[in-house]
CSV table of C-alpha atoms in Angstrom, one decimal:
chain,number,residue,atom,x,y,z
M,1221,MET,CA,-150.4,-80.9,-101.1
M,1222,ALA,CA,-149.9,-84.3,-99.6
M,1223,GLY,CA,-147.5,-85.2,-102.4
M,1224,VAL,CA,-145.4,-82.1,-101.7
M,1225,ALA,CA,-145.2,-82.8,-98.0
M,1226,GLU,CA,-144.0,-86.4,-98.6
M,1227,LYS,CA,-141.3,-85.1,-101.0
M,1228,ARG,CA,-140.0,-82.7,-98.4
M,1229,MET,CA,-139.8,-85.4,-95.8
M,1230,VAL,CA,-137.8,-87.6,-98.1
M,1231,ILE,CA,-135.3,-84.8,-98.8
M,1232,VAL,CA,-134.8,-83.9,-95.1
M,1233,GLU,CA,-134.3,-87.6,-94.2
M,1234,SER,CA,-131.7,-88.0,-97.0
M,1235,GLU,CA,-129.7,-85.0,-95.8
M,1236,HIS,CA,-129.8,-86.3,-92.3
M,1237,ASN,CA,-128.6,-89.7,-93.3
M,1238,ASP,CA,-125.7,-88.1,-95.2
M,1239,GLU,CA,-124.4,-86.5,-92.1
M,1240,ARG,CA,-124.3,-89.7,-90.0
M,1241,PRO,CA,-121.3,-91.4,-91.7
M,1242,GLU,CA,-119.2,-88.2,-91.2
M,1243,GLU,CA,-120.1,-88.1,-87.5
M,1244,GLN,CA,-119.3,-91.8,-87.1
M,1245,GLY,CA,-116.0,-91.4,-89.1
M,1246,ASP,CA,-114.8,-88.6,-86.7
M,1247,GLU,CA,-115.4,-90.8,-83.7
M,1248,HIS,CA,-113.4,-93.7,-85.2
M,1249,ALA,CA,-110.7,-91.7,-87.0
M,1250,PRO,CA,-107.2,-93.3,-86.6
M,1251,THR,CA,-104.9,-91.4,-84.3
M,1252,LEU,CA,-101.3,-90.6,-85.3
M,1253,GLU,CA,-98.5,-92.7,-83.8
M,1254,GLN,CA,-97.1,-91.0,-80.7
M,1255,ARG,CA,-93.5,-90.0,-81.2
M,1256,PRO,CA,-91.1,-91.6,-78.6
M,1257,GLU,CA,-90.1,-89.2,-75.9
M,1258,GLU,CA,-86.4,-90.1,-76.1
M,1259,LEU,CA,-86.3,-88.5,-79.6
M,1260,ARG,CA,-87.4,-85.2,-78.1
M,1261,LEU,CA,-84.8,-85.5,-75.3
M,1262,LEU,CA,-82.0,-86.3,-77.8
M,1263,GLU,CA,-83.0,-83.3,-80.0
M,1264,ALA,CA,-82.9,-81.0,-77.0
M,1265,LEU,CA,-79.4,-82.2,-75.9
M,1266,LEU,CA,-77.9,-82.1,-79.4
M,1267,PHE,CA,-79.3,-78.7,-80.3
M,1268,ALA,CA,-78.0,-77.2,-77.0
M,1269,ALA,CA,-74.5,-78.7,-77.4
M,1270,SER,CA,-71.8,-76.5,-78.7
M,1271,GLU,CA,-69.8,-79.5,-80.1
M,1272,PRO,CA,-70.4,-83.1,-81.1
M,1273,VAL,CA,-71.7,-85.3,-78.2
M,1274,ASP,CA,-70.5,-88.8,-77.4
M,1275,GLU,CA,-73.1,-91.6,-77.3
M,1276,LYS,CA,-72.2,-92.4,-73.7
M,1277,ALA,CA,-72.8,-88.8,-72.6
M,1278,LEU,CA,-76.2,-88.9,-74.3
M,1279,ALA,CA,-77.1,-92.3,-72.8
M,1280,ALA,CA,-76.3,-90.9,-69.3
M,1281,ARG,CA,-79.1,-88.4,-69.7
M,1282,MET,CA,-81.7,-90.8,-71.1
M,1283,PRO,CA,-84.3,-92.7,-69.1
M,1284,GLU,CA,-83.3,-96.3,-68.1
M,1285,GLY,CA,-83.8,-98.9,-70.9
M,1286,VAL,CA,-83.6,-96.5,-73.8
M,1287,ASP,CA,-81.6,-97.9,-76.8
M,1288,VAL,CA,-79.7,-94.7,-77.6
M,1289,LYS,CA,-78.0,-96.0,-80.7
M,1290,ALA,CA,-81.3,-97.0,-82.3
M,1291,ALA,CA,-83.0,-93.7,-81.3
M,1292,LEU,CA,-80.1,-91.7,-82.8
M,1293,ARG,CA,-80.4,-93.7,-86.1
M,1294,ARG,CA,-84.2,-93.0,-86.2
M,1295,LEU,CA,-83.6,-89.4,-85.5
M,1296,GLN,CA,-80.9,-89.3,-88.2
M,1297,THR,CA,-83.5,-90.8,-90.7
M,1298,GLU,CA,-86.1,-88.2,-89.7
M,1299,TYR,CA,-83.7,-85.3,-90.3
M,1300,ALA,CA,-82.2,-86.7,-93.5
M,1301,PRO,CA,-84.6,-84.7,-95.9
M,1302,ARG,CA,-84.6,-81.6,-93.7
M,1303,GLY,CA,-82.5,-78.4,-93.8
M,1304,VAL,CA,-80.6,-79.6,-90.7
M,1305,ASN,CA,-79.1,-83.1,-90.7
M,1306,LEU,CA,-78.0,-85.3,-87.8
M,1307,VAL,CA,-74.4,-86.5,-88.6
M,1308,HIS,CA,-72.2,-89.1,-87.1
M,1309,ILE,CA,-68.6,-88.0,-86.5
M,1310,GLY,CA,-66.4,-90.7,-85.1
M,1311,LYS,CA,-68.3,-91.8,-82.0
M,1312,LYS,CA,-70.1,-88.5,-81.6
M,1313,TRP,CA,-73.2,-86.9,-83.0
M,1314,THR,CA,-74.1,-83.4,-83.9
M,1315,PHE,CA,-76.6,-81.3,-86.0
M,1316,ARG,CA,-75.4,-79.6,-89.1
M,1317,THR,CA,-76.8,-77.7,-92.0
M,1318,ALA,CA,-77.5,-79.9,-95.0
M,1319,ASN,CA,-74.6,-80.0,-97.4
M,1320,ASP,CA,-76.7,-78.8,-100.3
M,1321,LEU,CA,-77.8,-75.7,-98.3
M,1322,ALA,CA,-74.4,-74.6,-97.1
M,1323,TRP,CA,-74.3,-71.7,-99.7
M,1324,LEU,CA,-77.2,-70.1,-97.8
M,1325,LEU,CA,-74.9,-69.4,-94.8
M,1326,THR,CA,-71.9,-68.3,-96.7
M,1327,HIS,CA,-71.3,-64.6,-96.3
M,1328,GLU,CA,-67.6,-64.3,-96.9
M,1329,ALA,CA,-64.9,-66.2,-98.6
M,1330,VAL,CA,-62.3,-67.9,-96.4
M,1331,GLU,CA,-58.9,-68.5,-98.0
M,1332,PRO,CA,-57.6,-71.8,-96.7
M,1333,LYS,CA,-54.0,-72.2,-95.7
M,1334,ARG,CA,-52.2,-74.6,-98.0
M,1335,LEU,CA,-50.3,-77.4,-96.4
M,1336,SER,CA,-46.8,-78.2,-97.7
M,1337,ARG,CA,-46.3,-81.5,-99.5
M,1338,ALA,CA,-44.3,-82.7,-96.5
M,1339,ALA,CA,-47.2,-81.9,-94.1
M,1340,ILE,CA,-49.7,-83.7,-96.4
M,1341,GLU,CA,-47.5,-86.7,-96.6
M,1342,THR,CA,-46.9,-86.7,-92.8
M,1343,LEU,CA,-50.7,-86.4,-92.2
M,1344,ALA,CA,-51.4,-89.3,-94.5
M,1345,ILE,CA,-48.8,-91.5,-92.8
M,1346,ILE,CA,-50.2,-90.7,-89.3
M,1347,ALA,CA,-53.8,-91.4,-90.5
M,1348,TYR,CA,-52.9,-94.8,-92.0
M,1349,HIS,CA,-50.2,-95.9,-89.6
M,1350,GLN,CA,-51.2,-94.5,-86.3
M,1351,PRO,CA,-50.0,-94.8,-83.6
M,1352,VAL,CA,-46.7,-93.6,-85.1
M,1353,THR,CA,-43.6,-91.7,-83.9
M,1354,ARG,CA,-41.6,-89.0,-85.6
M,1355,ALA,CA,-38.8,-91.5,-86.4
M,1356,GLU,CA,-41.3,-94.0,-87.9
M,1357,ILE,CA,-42.7,-91.2,-90.1
M,1358,GLU,CA,-39.3,-90.3,-91.3
M,1359,ASP,CA,-38.5,-94.0,-92.0
M,1360,ILE,CA,-41.7,-94.4,-94.1
M,1361,ARG,CA,-41.1,-91.2,-96.0
M,1362,GLY,CA,-37.4,-92.0,-96.5
M,1363,ILE,CA,-36.5,-88.4,-95.5
M,1364,SER,CA,-36.0,-86.4,-92.4
M,1365,ALA,CA,-39.1,-84.5,-91.3
M,1366,ALA,CA,-38.8,-80.7,-91.8
M,1367,LYS,CA,-38.7,-78.8,-88.6
M,1368,GLY,CA,-42.2,-77.7,-87.5
M,1369,THR,CA,-44.1,-80.1,-89.9
M,1370,ILE,CA,-45.7,-82.0,-87.0
M,1371,ASP,CA,-46.2,-78.7,-85.1
M,1372,VAL,CA,-48.2,-77.3,-88.1
M,1373,LEU,CA,-50.5,-80.4,-88.1
M,1374,LEU,CA,-50.9,-80.1,-84.3
M,1375,GLU,CA,-52.0,-76.5,-84.7
M,1376,THR,CA,-54.7,-77.5,-87.3
M,1377,GLY,CA,-56.1,-79.8,-84.6
M,1378,TRP,CA,-56.2,-82.8,-86.9
M,1379,ILE,CA,-53.6,-84.9,-85.0
M,1380,ARG,CA,-52.9,-85.4,-81.3
M,1381,PRO,CA,-50.2,-87.0,-79.2
M,1382,ARG,CA,-51.5,-90.4,-78.1
M,1383,GLY,CA,-48.8,-91.7,-75.7
M,1384,ARG,CA,-45.1,-92.6,-75.5
M,1385,ARG,CA,-43.6,-95.6,-77.2
M,1386,LYS,CA,-42.0,-98.2,-74.9
M,1387,ALA,CA,-38.6,-97.8,-76.6
M,1388,PRO,CA,-35.3,-96.1,-75.9
M,1389,GLY,CA,-36.0,-92.4,-75.6
M,1390,ARG,CA,-39.7,-93.0,-75.1
M,1391,PRO,CA,-40.7,-91.0,-78.2
M,1392,LEU,CA,-44.3,-89.5,-78.5
M,1393,THR,CA,-46.8,-91.4,-80.6
M,1394,TYR,CA,-49.3,-89.5,-82.8
M,1395,GLY,CA,-52.7,-90.2,-84.1
M,1396,THR,CA,-55.7,-88.4,-85.7
M,1397,ASN,CA,-58.8,-87.1,-83.9
M,1398,ASP,CA,-62.4,-86.2,-84.5
M,1399,GLN,CA,-61.5,-82.8,-86.0
M,1400,PHE,CA,-59.6,-84.7,-88.8
M,1401,LEU,CA,-62.7,-86.9,-89.5
M,1402,SER,CA,-65.0,-83.8,-89.5
M,1403,HIS,CA,-62.8,-81.8,-91.8
M,1404,PHE,CA,-62.5,-84.5,-94.4
M,1405,GLY,CA,-66.1,-85.6,-94.1
M,1406,LEU,CA,-65.4,-89.1,-92.7
M,1407,GLU,CA,-67.5,-91.0,-90.3
M,1408,ALA,CA,-64.7,-93.3,-89.3
M,1409,LEU,CA,-61.1,-94.0,-90.3
M,1410,SER,CA,-62.2,-97.1,-92.1
M,1411,ASP,CA,-63.8,-94.7,-94.7
M,1412,LEU,CA,-60.3,-93.6,-95.8
M,1413,PRO,CA,-59.6,-94.7,-99.4
M,1414,GLY,CA,-58.1,-98.1,-99.9
M,1415,LEU,CA,-55.5,-99.3,-102.5
M,1416,ASP,CA,-58.0,-99.6,-105.4
M,1417,GLU,CA,-59.5,-96.2,-104.7
M,1418,LEU,CA,-56.1,-94.5,-104.6
M,1419,LYS,CA,-55.0,-96.2,-107.8
M,1420,GLY,CA,-58.3,-95.1,-109.5
M,1421,ALA,CA,-57.7,-91.5,-108.4
M,1422,GLY,CA,-54.2,-91.6,-109.9
M,1423,LEU,CA,-52.6,-91.0,-106.5
M,1424,LEU,CA,-50.4,-94.1,-106.7
M,1425,ASP,CA,-47.9,-95.2,-109.3
M,1426,GLY,CA,-49.1,-98.1,-111.3
M,1427,ARG,CA,-45.7,-99.9,-110.9
M,1428,LEU,CA,-46.0,-100.7,-107.3
M,1429,PRO,CA,-43.6,-103.2,-105.7
M,1430,ALA,CA,-44.8,-106.7,-105.1
M,1431,GLY,CA,-46.7,-107.1,-101.9
M,1432,PHE,CA,-47.5,-103.4,-101.5
M,1433,ALA,CA,-50.6,-102.9,-99.3
M,1434,ILE,CA,-52.4,-100.0,-97.6
M,1435,PRO,CA,-52.7,-100.4,-93.8
M,1436,ALA,CA,-56.1,-100.7,-92.2
M,1437,PRO,CA,-56.3,-97.8,-89.8
M,1438,SER,CA,-58.1,-98.3,-86.4
M,1439,ASP,CA,-60.4,-95.9,-84.5
M,1440,ASP,CA,-59.6,-97.6,-81.2
M,1441,PRO,CA,-58.4,-94.7,-78.9
M,1442,ALA,CA,-57.0,-97.2,-76.4
M,1443,LEU,CA,-53.2,-97.3,-76.0
M,1444,ARG,CA,-51.4,-100.3,-77.6
M,1445,GLU,CA,-49.2,-102.7,-75.7
M,1446,ASP,CA,-46.1,-100.8,-76.8
M,1447,GLU,CA,-47.4,-97.4,-75.6
M,1448,ASP,CA,-47.3,-95.7,-72.2
M,1449,PRO,CA,-49.7,-93.0,-71.2
M,1450,LEU,CA,-48.7,-89.4,-71.7
M,1451,GLU,CA,-46.9,-87.8,-68.7
M,1452,PRO,CA,-47.7,-84.5,-67.0
M,1453,GLY,CA,-46.2,-81.7,-69.1
M,1454,ASP,CA,-46.1,-83.6,-72.4
M,1455,LEU,CA,-48.8,-81.3,-73.8
M,1456,ASP,CA,-46.9,-78.3,-72.8
M,1457,LEU,CA,-43.9,-79.0,-75.0
M,1458,GLY,CA,-45.0,-76.8,-77.9
M,1459,LEU,CA,-48.0,-79.2,-78.6
M,1460,THR,CA,-50.8,-76.9,-77.5
M,1461,PRO,CA,-52.1,-74.0,-79.8
M,1462,ARG,CA,-49.9,-71.0,-79.6
M,1463,PRO,CA,-51.4,-67.9,-77.8
M,1464,GLU,CA,-52.4,-64.9,-79.9
M,1465,PRO,CA,-49.8,-62.2,-80.1
M,1466,THR,CA,-50.4,-59.3,-77.7
M,1467,GLY,CA,-48.2,-56.8,-79.6
M,1468,GLU,CA,-45.7,-56.6,-76.8
M,1469,GLU,CA,-42.1,-57.7,-77.4
């Protein structure tokens, strides 16, 4: 009987000792790194926004001392593998469905309106040579611009009047905007294809004249030295989107 009692005592003591490491482990378990509060604030602002938000506007809502650019990049990394991604468009930020999941949200087919060759050429000239006037576009193309070509591009929302050239007649200057970048999947104008890329895609003749080069477009929205600001009424000269027809003559 004494031997049995001793054996039971050993078993109970062994079981009791096995529980101690677990209890000690719970007390000293490592805690997860606390997520910075500014990431939550940025998420809230960007999810609530109906359009891309400028970094300056985001910074104005952040606590003092927050590095908004670094926080946005960290948030972008966090969302990279998710169904919703944080994307950078020009100098603005927005959440979008991941490209590989776009088919989930497609319920109907949209037939895009094809641009004329003249409109495509004009858009390319504006993108690479901005700020540029109608006369400069015609000079580069070597042909007069068809009536309404620039109006069509204005209606798409891909180009905008920038200012007026300091020259006789003070013609309007044109440039692209954030909608252009968004539509063509560009983060900045510097992402436009260069000379080698255009050649590789077969979009340029292999027998180019000596010294031929592709301009380096700039994202700087500031007016150049040869530009004046737009005047009141400039955006009313057929440059704003046309109103929907009401059915009345």
